[in-house]
Coordinates of C-alpha atoms in Angstrom, one line a residue:
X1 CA -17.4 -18.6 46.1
X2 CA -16.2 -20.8 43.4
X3 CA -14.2 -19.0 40.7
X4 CA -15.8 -18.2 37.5
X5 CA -14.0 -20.5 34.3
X6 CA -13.0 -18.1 31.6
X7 CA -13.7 -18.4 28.0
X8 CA -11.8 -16.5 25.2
X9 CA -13.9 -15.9 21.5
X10 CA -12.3 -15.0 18.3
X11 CA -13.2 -14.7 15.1
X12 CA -12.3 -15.0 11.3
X13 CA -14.5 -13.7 8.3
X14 CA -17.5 -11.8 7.6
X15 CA -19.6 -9.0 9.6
X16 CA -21.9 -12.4 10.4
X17 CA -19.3 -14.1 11.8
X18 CA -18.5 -10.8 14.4
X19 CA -22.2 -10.5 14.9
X20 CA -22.6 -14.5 15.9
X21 CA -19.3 -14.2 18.0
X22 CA -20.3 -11.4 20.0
X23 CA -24.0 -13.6 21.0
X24 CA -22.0 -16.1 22.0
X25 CA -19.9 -14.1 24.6
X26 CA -23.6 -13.1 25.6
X27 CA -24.5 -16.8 26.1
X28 CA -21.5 -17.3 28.3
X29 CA -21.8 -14.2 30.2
X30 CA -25.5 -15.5 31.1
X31 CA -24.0 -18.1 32.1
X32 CA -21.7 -16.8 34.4
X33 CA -18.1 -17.2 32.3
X34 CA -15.4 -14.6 32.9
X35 CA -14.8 -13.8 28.9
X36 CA -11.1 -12.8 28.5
X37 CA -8.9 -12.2 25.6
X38 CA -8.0 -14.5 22.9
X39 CA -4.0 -14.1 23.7
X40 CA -4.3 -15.0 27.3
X41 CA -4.9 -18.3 29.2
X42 CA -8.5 -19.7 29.6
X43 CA -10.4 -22.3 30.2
X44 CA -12.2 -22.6 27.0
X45 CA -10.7 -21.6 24.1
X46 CA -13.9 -20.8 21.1
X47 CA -12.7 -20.3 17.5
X48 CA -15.4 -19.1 15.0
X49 CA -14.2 -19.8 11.5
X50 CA -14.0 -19.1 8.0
X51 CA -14.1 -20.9 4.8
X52 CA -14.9 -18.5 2.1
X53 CA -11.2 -19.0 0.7
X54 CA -8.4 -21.9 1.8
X55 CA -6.8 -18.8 3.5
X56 CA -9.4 -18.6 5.7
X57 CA -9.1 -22.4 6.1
X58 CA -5.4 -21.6 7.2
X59 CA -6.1 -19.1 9.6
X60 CA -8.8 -21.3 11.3
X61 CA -6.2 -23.9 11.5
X62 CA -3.6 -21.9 12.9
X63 CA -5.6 -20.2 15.5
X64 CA -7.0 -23.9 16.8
X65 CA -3.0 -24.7 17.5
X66 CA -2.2 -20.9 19.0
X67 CA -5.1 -22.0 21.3
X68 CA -3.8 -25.2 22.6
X69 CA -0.6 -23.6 23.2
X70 CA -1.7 -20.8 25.7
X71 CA -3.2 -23.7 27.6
X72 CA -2.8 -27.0 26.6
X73 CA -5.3 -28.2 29.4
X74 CA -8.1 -25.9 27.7
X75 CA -11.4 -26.7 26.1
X76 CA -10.7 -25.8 22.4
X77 CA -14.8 -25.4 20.4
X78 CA -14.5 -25.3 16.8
X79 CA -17.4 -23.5 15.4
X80 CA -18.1 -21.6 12.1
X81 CA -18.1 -22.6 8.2
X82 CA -15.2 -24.6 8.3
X83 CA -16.4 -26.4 10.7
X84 CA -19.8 -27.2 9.1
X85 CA -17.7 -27.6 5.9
X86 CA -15.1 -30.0 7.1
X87 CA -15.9 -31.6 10.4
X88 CA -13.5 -34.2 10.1
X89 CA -10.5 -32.2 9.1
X90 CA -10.9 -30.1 12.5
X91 CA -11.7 -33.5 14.6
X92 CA -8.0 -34.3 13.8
X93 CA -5.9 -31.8 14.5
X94 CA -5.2 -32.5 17.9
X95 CA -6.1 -30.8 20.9
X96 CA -9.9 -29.7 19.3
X97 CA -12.9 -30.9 21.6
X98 CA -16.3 -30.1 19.8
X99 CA -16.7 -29.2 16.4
X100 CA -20.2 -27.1 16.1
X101 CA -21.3 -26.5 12.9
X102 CA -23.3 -23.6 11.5
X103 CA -27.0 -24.6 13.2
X104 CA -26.6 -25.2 16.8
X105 CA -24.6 -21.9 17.9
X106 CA -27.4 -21.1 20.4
X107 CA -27.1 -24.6 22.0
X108 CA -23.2 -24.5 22.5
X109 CA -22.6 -23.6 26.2
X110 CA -24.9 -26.6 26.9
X111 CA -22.5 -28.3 24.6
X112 CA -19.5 -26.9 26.4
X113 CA -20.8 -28.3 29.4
X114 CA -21.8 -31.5 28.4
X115 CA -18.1 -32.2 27.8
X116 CA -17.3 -32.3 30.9
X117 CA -19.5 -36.0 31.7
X118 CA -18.0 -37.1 28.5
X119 CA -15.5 -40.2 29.0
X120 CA -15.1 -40.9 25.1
X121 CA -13.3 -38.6 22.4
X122 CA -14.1 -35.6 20.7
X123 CA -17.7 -34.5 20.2
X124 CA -18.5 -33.2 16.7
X125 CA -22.7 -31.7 16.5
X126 CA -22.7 -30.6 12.7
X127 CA -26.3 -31.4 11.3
X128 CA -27.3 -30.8 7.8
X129 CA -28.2 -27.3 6.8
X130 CA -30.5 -28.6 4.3
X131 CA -32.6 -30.3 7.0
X132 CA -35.0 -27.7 8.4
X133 CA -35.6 -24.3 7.2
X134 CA -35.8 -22.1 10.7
X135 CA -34.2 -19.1 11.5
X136 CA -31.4 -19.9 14.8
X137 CA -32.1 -16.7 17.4
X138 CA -29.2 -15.5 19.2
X139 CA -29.0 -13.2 22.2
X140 CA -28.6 -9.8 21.7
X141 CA -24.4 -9.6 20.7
X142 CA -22.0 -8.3 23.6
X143 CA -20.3 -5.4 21.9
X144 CA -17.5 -3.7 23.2
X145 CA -18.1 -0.2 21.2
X146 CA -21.3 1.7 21.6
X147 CA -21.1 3.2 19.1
X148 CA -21.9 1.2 15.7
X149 CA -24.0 -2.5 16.3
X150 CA -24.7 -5.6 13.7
X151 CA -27.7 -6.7 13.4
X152 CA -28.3 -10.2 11.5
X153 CA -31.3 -10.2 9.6
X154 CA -31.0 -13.6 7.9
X155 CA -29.3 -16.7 7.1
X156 CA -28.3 -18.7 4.2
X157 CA -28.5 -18.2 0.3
X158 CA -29.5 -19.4 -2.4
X159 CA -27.8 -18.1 -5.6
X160 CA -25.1 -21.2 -5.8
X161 CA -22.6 -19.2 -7.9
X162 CA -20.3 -21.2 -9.4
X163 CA -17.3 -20.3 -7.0
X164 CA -19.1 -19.8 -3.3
X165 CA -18.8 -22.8 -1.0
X166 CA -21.0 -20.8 1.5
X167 CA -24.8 -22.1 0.8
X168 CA -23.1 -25.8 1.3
X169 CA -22.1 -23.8 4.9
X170 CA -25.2 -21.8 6.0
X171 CA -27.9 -23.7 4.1
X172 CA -30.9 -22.0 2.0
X173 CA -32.5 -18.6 2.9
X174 CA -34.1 -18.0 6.1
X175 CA -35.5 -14.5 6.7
X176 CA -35.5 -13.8 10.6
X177 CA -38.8 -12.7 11.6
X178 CA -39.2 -8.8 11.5
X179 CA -40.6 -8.4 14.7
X180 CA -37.9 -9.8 16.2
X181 CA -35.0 -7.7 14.2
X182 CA -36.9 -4.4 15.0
X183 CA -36.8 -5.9 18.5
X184 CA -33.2 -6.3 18.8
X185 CA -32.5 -2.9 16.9
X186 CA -35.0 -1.1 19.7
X187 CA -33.1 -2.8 22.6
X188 CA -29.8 -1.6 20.6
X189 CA -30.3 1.9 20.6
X190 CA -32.1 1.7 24.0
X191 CA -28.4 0.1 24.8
X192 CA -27.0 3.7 23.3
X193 CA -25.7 2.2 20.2
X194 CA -26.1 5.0 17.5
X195 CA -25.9 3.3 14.2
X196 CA -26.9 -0.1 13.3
X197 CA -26.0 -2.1 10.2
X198 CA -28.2 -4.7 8.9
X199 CA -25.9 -8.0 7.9
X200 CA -26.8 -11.4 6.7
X201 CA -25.1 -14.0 4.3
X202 CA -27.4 -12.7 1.4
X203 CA -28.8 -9.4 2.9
X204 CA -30.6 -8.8 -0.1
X205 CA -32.9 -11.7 0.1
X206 CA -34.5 -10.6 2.6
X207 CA -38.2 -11.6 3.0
X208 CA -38.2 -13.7 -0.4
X209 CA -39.0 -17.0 1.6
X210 CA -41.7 -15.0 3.3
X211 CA -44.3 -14.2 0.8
X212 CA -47.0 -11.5 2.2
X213 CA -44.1 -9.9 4.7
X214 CA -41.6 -7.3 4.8
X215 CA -39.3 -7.5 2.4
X216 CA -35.8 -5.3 2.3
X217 CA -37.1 -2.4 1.4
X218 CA -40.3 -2.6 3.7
X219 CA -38.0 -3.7 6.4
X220 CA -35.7 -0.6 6.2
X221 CA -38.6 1.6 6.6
X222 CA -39.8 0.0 9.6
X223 CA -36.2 0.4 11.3
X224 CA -35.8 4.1 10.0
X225 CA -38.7 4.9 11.9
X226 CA -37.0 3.9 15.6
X227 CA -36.9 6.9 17.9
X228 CA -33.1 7.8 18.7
X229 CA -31.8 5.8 15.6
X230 CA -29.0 7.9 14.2
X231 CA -28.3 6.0 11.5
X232 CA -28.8 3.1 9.3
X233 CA -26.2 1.2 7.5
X234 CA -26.9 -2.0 5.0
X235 CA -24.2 -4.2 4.3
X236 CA -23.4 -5.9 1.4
X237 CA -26.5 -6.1 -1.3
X238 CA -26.7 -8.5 -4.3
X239 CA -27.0 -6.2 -7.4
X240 CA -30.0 -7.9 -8.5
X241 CA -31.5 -7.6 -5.1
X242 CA -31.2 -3.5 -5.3
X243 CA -34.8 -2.7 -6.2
X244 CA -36.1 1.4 -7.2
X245 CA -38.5 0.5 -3.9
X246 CA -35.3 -0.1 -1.8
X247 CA -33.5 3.0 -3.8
X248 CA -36.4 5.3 -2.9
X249 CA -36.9 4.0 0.6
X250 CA -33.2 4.6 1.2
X251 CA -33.0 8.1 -0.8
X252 CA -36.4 9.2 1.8
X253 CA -34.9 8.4 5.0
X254 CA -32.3 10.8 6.0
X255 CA -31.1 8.7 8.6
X256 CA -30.1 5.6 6.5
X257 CA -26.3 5.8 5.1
X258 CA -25.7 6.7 2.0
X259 CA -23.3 3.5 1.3
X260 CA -24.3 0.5 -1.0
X261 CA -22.0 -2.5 -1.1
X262 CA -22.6 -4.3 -4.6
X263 CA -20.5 -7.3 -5.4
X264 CA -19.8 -7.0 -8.8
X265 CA -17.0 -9.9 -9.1
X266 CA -15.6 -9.2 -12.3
X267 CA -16.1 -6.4 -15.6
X268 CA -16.3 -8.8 -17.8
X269 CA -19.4 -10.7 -19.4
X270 CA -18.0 -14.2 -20.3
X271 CA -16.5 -14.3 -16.8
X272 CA -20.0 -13.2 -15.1
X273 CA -21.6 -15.8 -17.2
X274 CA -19.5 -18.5 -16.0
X275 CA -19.7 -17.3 -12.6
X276 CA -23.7 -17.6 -13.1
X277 CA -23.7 -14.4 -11.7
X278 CA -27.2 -13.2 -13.5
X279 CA -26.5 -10.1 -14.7
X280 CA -24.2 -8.2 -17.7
X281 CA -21.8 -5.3 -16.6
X282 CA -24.2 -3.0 -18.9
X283 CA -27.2 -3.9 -16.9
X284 CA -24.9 -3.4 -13.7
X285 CA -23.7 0.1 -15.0
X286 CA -26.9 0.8 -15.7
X287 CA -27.7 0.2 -11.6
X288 CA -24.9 2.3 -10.8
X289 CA -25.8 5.6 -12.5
X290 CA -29.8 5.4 -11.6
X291 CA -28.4 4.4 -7.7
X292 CA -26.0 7.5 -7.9
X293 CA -28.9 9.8 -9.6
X294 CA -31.6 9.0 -6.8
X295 CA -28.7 9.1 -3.7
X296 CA -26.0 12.2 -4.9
X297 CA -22.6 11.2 -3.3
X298 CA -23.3 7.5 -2.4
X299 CA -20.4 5.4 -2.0
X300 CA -20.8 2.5 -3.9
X301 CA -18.2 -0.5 -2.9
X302 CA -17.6 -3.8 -4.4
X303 CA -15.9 -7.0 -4.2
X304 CA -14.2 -8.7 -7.2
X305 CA -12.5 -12.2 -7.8
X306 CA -9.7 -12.5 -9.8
X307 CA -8.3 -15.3 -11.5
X308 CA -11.7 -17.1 -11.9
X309 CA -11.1 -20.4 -13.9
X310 CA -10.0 -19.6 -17.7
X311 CA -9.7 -15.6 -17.3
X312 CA -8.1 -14.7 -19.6
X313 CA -5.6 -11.5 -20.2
X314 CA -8.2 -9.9 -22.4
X315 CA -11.1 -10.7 -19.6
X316 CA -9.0 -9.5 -16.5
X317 CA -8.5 -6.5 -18.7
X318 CA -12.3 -5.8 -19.3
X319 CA -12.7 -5.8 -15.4
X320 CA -9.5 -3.1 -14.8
X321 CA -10.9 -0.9 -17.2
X322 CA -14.6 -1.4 -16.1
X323 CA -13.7 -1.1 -12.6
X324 CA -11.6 2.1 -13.2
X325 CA -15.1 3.5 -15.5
X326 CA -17.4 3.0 -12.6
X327 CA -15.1 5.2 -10.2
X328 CA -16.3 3.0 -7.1
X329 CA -15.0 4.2 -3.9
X330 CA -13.5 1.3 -2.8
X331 CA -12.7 -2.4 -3.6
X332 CA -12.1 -5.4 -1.8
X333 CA -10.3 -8.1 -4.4
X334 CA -9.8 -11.5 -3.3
X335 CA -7.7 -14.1 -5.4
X336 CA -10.2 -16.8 -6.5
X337 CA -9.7 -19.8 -4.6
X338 CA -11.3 -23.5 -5.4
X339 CA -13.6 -24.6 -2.6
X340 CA -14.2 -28.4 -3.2
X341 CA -17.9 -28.9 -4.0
X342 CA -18.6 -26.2 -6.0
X343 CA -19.1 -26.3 -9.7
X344 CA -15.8 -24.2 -10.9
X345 CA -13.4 -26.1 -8.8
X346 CA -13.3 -28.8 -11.3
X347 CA -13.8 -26.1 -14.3
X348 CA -10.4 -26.2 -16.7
X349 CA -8.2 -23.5 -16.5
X350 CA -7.5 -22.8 -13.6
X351 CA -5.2 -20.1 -13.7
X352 CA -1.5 -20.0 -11.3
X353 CA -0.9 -18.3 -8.1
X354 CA 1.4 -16.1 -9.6
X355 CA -0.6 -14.8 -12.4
X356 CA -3.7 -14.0 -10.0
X357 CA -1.3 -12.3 -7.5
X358 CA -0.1 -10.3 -10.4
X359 CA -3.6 -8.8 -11.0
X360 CA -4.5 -8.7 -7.8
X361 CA -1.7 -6.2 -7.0
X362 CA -2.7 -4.4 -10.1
X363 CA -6.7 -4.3 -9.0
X364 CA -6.1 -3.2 -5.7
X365 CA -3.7 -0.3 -6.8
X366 CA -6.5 1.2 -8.5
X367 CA -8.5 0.6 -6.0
X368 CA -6.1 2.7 -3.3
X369 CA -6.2 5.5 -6.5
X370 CA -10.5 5.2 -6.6
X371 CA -10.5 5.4 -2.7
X372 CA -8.5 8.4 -2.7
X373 CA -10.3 10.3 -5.9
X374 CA -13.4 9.8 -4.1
X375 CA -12.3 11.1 -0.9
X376 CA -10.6 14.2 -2.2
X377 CA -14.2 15.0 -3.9
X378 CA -14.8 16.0 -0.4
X379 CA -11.8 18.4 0.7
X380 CA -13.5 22.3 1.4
X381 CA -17.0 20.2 2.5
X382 CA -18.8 19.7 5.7
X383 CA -19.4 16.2 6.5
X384 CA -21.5 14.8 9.4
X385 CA -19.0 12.3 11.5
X386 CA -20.4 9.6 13.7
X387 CA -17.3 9.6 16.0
X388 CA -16.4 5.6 16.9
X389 CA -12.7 6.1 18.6
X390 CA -9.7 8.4 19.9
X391 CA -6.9 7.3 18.4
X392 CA -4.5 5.9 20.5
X393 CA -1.3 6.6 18.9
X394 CA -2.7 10.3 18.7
X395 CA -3.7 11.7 21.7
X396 CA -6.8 14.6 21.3
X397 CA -7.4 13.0 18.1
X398 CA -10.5 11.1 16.7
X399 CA -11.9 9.0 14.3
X400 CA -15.5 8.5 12.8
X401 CA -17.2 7.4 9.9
X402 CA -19.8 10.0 6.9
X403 CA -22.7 8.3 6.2
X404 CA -21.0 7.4 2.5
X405 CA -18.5 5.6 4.4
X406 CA -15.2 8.3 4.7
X407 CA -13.1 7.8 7.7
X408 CA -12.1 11.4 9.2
X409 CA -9.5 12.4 11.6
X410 CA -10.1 15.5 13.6
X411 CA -8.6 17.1 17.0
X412 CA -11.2 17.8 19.6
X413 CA -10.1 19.1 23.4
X414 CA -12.8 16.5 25.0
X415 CA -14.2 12.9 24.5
X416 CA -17.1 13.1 21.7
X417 CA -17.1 9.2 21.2
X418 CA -20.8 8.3 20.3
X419 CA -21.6 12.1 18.9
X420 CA -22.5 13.1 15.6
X421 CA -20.5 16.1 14.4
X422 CA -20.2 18.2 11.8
X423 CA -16.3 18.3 10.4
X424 CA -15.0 20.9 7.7
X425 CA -12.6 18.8 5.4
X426 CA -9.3 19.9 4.8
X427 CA -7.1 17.6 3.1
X428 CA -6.7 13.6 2.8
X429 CA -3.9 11.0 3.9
X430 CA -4.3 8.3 1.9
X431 CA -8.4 7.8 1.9
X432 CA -8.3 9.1 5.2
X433 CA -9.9 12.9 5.0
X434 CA -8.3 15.4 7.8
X435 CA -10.2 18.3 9.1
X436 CA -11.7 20.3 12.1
X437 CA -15.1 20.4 14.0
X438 CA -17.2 23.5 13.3

C-alpha cells in the first residue's frame, strides 16, 4: 500500500479564514492526505493568509519561508487575501508553487495535483473577484474541538470604507444559500458540536443580494429552531446592519448568545466621516443603550483603528473618552495601516508609527480596565458555562465560555468538555472569572 503524502494547513486572520482552512483539511482528507502539523515535515506545505494590515502581510511572508525550511523539497500553496491581493509578490519569494487566490479554494487539491505534470514554473490561479457573483461551497470544516463550530454564511462586502483593502480581496456580497447553511449547521450538531457561530466577511449583509429570502434576522430564527442546538453565536455585525427585527429575534431565542460584536472604529465624528463609516457616535450610542435595554447583560465588543490619516490629539481623545462612556466589554485596537488601493492610503496626514503605538497602548489599557469591570459585574452570580477545554497547565481544571462571552475557570473531579454547566462566580483574574460548579 503506497504511503499516504502529508499536507500541513495554517492559518492567519479572521474566524473566515479558520473556517475555509479547516474545509480544506476536509478536501484533503477526502482525498486521502495524511494532514499533520504545521511545525513538522510534509509534503505540502498550505498557507492561508492575511492582508487586512502589512502585519499580516509579514506574517504570511514569514510562514511561506518557515515552510520551505522544514522541507525544502515540499509543495508550498499560497492561498488567502494576500494572495488574491498580491500574486506577484508571493510568485517571487522563492520556494512558493501555486498562488490561489480568494475564488477557487474548493478546486485546490486538483490544483495541488496538477503540479505534479507541470514542467514549467510556478502556477498562480487568482481570477477576478469582480467576475461572477456565486457563492464558492466548501465541505463541511474538519474541526479538532467539538465543542464550538464556524459556520460561513457569506462572502464579500460591499461598504468600501476608506481604509479596508478586503472587498478588493473577497469581491462583492454573496449570501450562501440558506438551505444549504441550515444544512451544514444540522450535520454540525448531528457531528455533536454544541454551539455554532455564524461568520462571514460582512455578516450583517446577509440576504441583501437576495431580495424575497432570509435575511439575518429571518436566518437566525431558522437556525435557533435546530433540535439539540445549544447555542448560537453571531460574529461580528456592522452597526448599521443591527436591525430591532434582528434585536427581537435574538432577545426571543434563549439559545442564541447574548454577545454582539459592533465595529465601531473610532468615537469621533470627523474621523467616522472620513472613514465613510455611515453613522455618528450619537446614532451608535443610541444602538447601544436600545441593544442593552432589549438583551440585559449583553456583551457588546468592538474593534477600533487608531491613527487613521489626520487624527488628530483632540479626535483620538473623543474616541478614549467615548470608548470609556460606552463601558464595552472588550476591545480589539489595531494600528491603522495603509493598504495600497484604498482611498485613505494616499489621504495626507498620515500619522507616525510612534504616535499610533502611543495610543494604542493607551486604548488597549482601558480596554483590559472595561474587560475586567464588566466581568467583576458578575462575581456572587450563576452563569451557564459551555465547557470547551481542561487546561493543561492545570490539571482538574476547566475552561468554557457564558453566552455574553466570559471565560470561566472552574475545578471539576471528571471530564465535562462539551457540557453546559451552571458555575457560581467567585472572583476574577484579570477578565477571567473563577468559580465552582453547583
Amino acid at each position: 500500500m503506497a504511503v499516504p503524502r502529508t499536507v500541513a494547513v495554517t492559518t492567519l486572520g479572521c474566524k473566515v479564514n479558520q473556517y475555509e482552512s479547516a474545509a480544506l483539511v476536509t478536501l484533503f482528507r477526502e482525498r486521502g492526505y495524511k494532514v499533520v502539523d504545521f511545525s513538522e515535515p510534509a509534503d505540502i506545505y498550505v498557507i492561508n493568509t492575511c492582508t487586512v494590515t502589512h502585519l499580516g502581510d509579514r506574517k504570511s511572508r514569514q510562514l511561506i519561508r518557515r515552510a520551505t525550511r522544514n522541507n525544502p523539497h515540499a509543495r508550498v500553496v499560497v492561498t488567502g487575501c494576500y494572495a488574491q491581493t498580491s500574486p506577484e509578490e508571493v510568485l517571487s519569494i522563492p520556494g512558493v508553487d501555486l498562488v490561489v487566490g480568494t475564488r477557487d479554494k474548493s478546486r485546490i487539491v486538483d490544483l495541488v495535483e496538477e503540479l505534479e505534470s507541470r514542467k514549467e514554473g510556478p502556477l498562480a490561479v487568482v481570477r477576478d473577484v469582480f467576475a461572477d457573483q456565486d457563492y464558492e461551497e466548501l465541505p463541511v470544516p474538519a474541526l479538532p474541538s467539538r465543542v464550538r463550530a464556524f459556520l460561513k454564511i457569506q462572502e464579500g462586502c460591499n461598504n468600501y470604507c476608506a481604509y479596508c483593502i478586503i472587498p478588493y480581496a473577497r469581491g462583492p456580497l454573496r449570501s450562501r444559500d440558506p438551505e444549504n447553511v441550515l444544512a451544514e449547521a444540522r450535520r454540525l450538531v448531528a457531528g455533536g458540536f454544541k454551539e455554532l457561530v455564524l461568520t462571514g466577511i460582512h455578516t450583517g449583509a446577509y440576504g441583501q443580494d437576495r431580495p424575497g429570502d432570509l435575511d439575518l434576522a429571518g436566518l437566525v430564527e431558522r437556525l435557533a429552531e435546530i433540535p439539540g442546538l445549544v447555542r448560537l453565536r453571531l460574529s461580528s455585525v456592522e452597526p448599521m446592519d443591527i436591525t430591532d427585527k434582528l434585536v427581537d429575534t435574538m432577545a426571543t431565542r434563549p439559545n442564541v448568545c447574548r454577545h454582539l460584536h459592533i465595529p465601531l472604529q473610532s468615537g469621533d465624528d470627523t474621523v467616522l466621516a472620513r472613514m465613510r463609516r455611515h453613522y455618528t457616535t450619537a446614532w451608535f450610542r443610541e444602538l447601544v443603550q436600545r441593544v442593552r435595554e432589549r438583551m440585559p447583560g449583553i456583551a457588546i465588543t468592538t474593534d477600533i483603528i487608531v491613527g487613521f490619516p489626520g487624527e488628530t490629539d483632540g479626535q483620538f481623545e473623543n474616541t478614549f473618552n467615548f470608548v470609556r462612556e460606552m463601558a464595552l466589554a472588550r476591545l480589539h485596537v489595531f494600528k491603522y495601516s495603509p493598504r495600497q488601493g484604498t482611498a485613505a492610503a494616499s489621504f495626507p496626514d498620515q500619522i507616525s508609527a510612534p504616535v499610533k503605538e502611543a495610543r494604542s497602548r493607551r486604548l488597549i489599557a482601558l480596554g483590559d480596565e472595561l474587560a475586567r469591570s464588566f466581568a467583576a459585574k458578575h462575581i456572587g452570580q450563576e452563569v451557564q458555562v459551555l465547557v470547551e477545554e481542561e487546561l493543561p497547565e492545570k490539571e482538574g481544571f476547566f475552561a468554557g465560555l457564558t453566552d455574553n462571552y466570559l471565560r470561566v475557570i472552574f475545578p471539576a473531579r471528571k471530564n465535562l468538555v462539551g457540557e453546559l454547566v451552571t458555575v457560581r462566580v467567585e472572583g476574577i483574574e484579570g477578565a477571567d472569572l473563577k468559580g465552582m460548579i453547583i
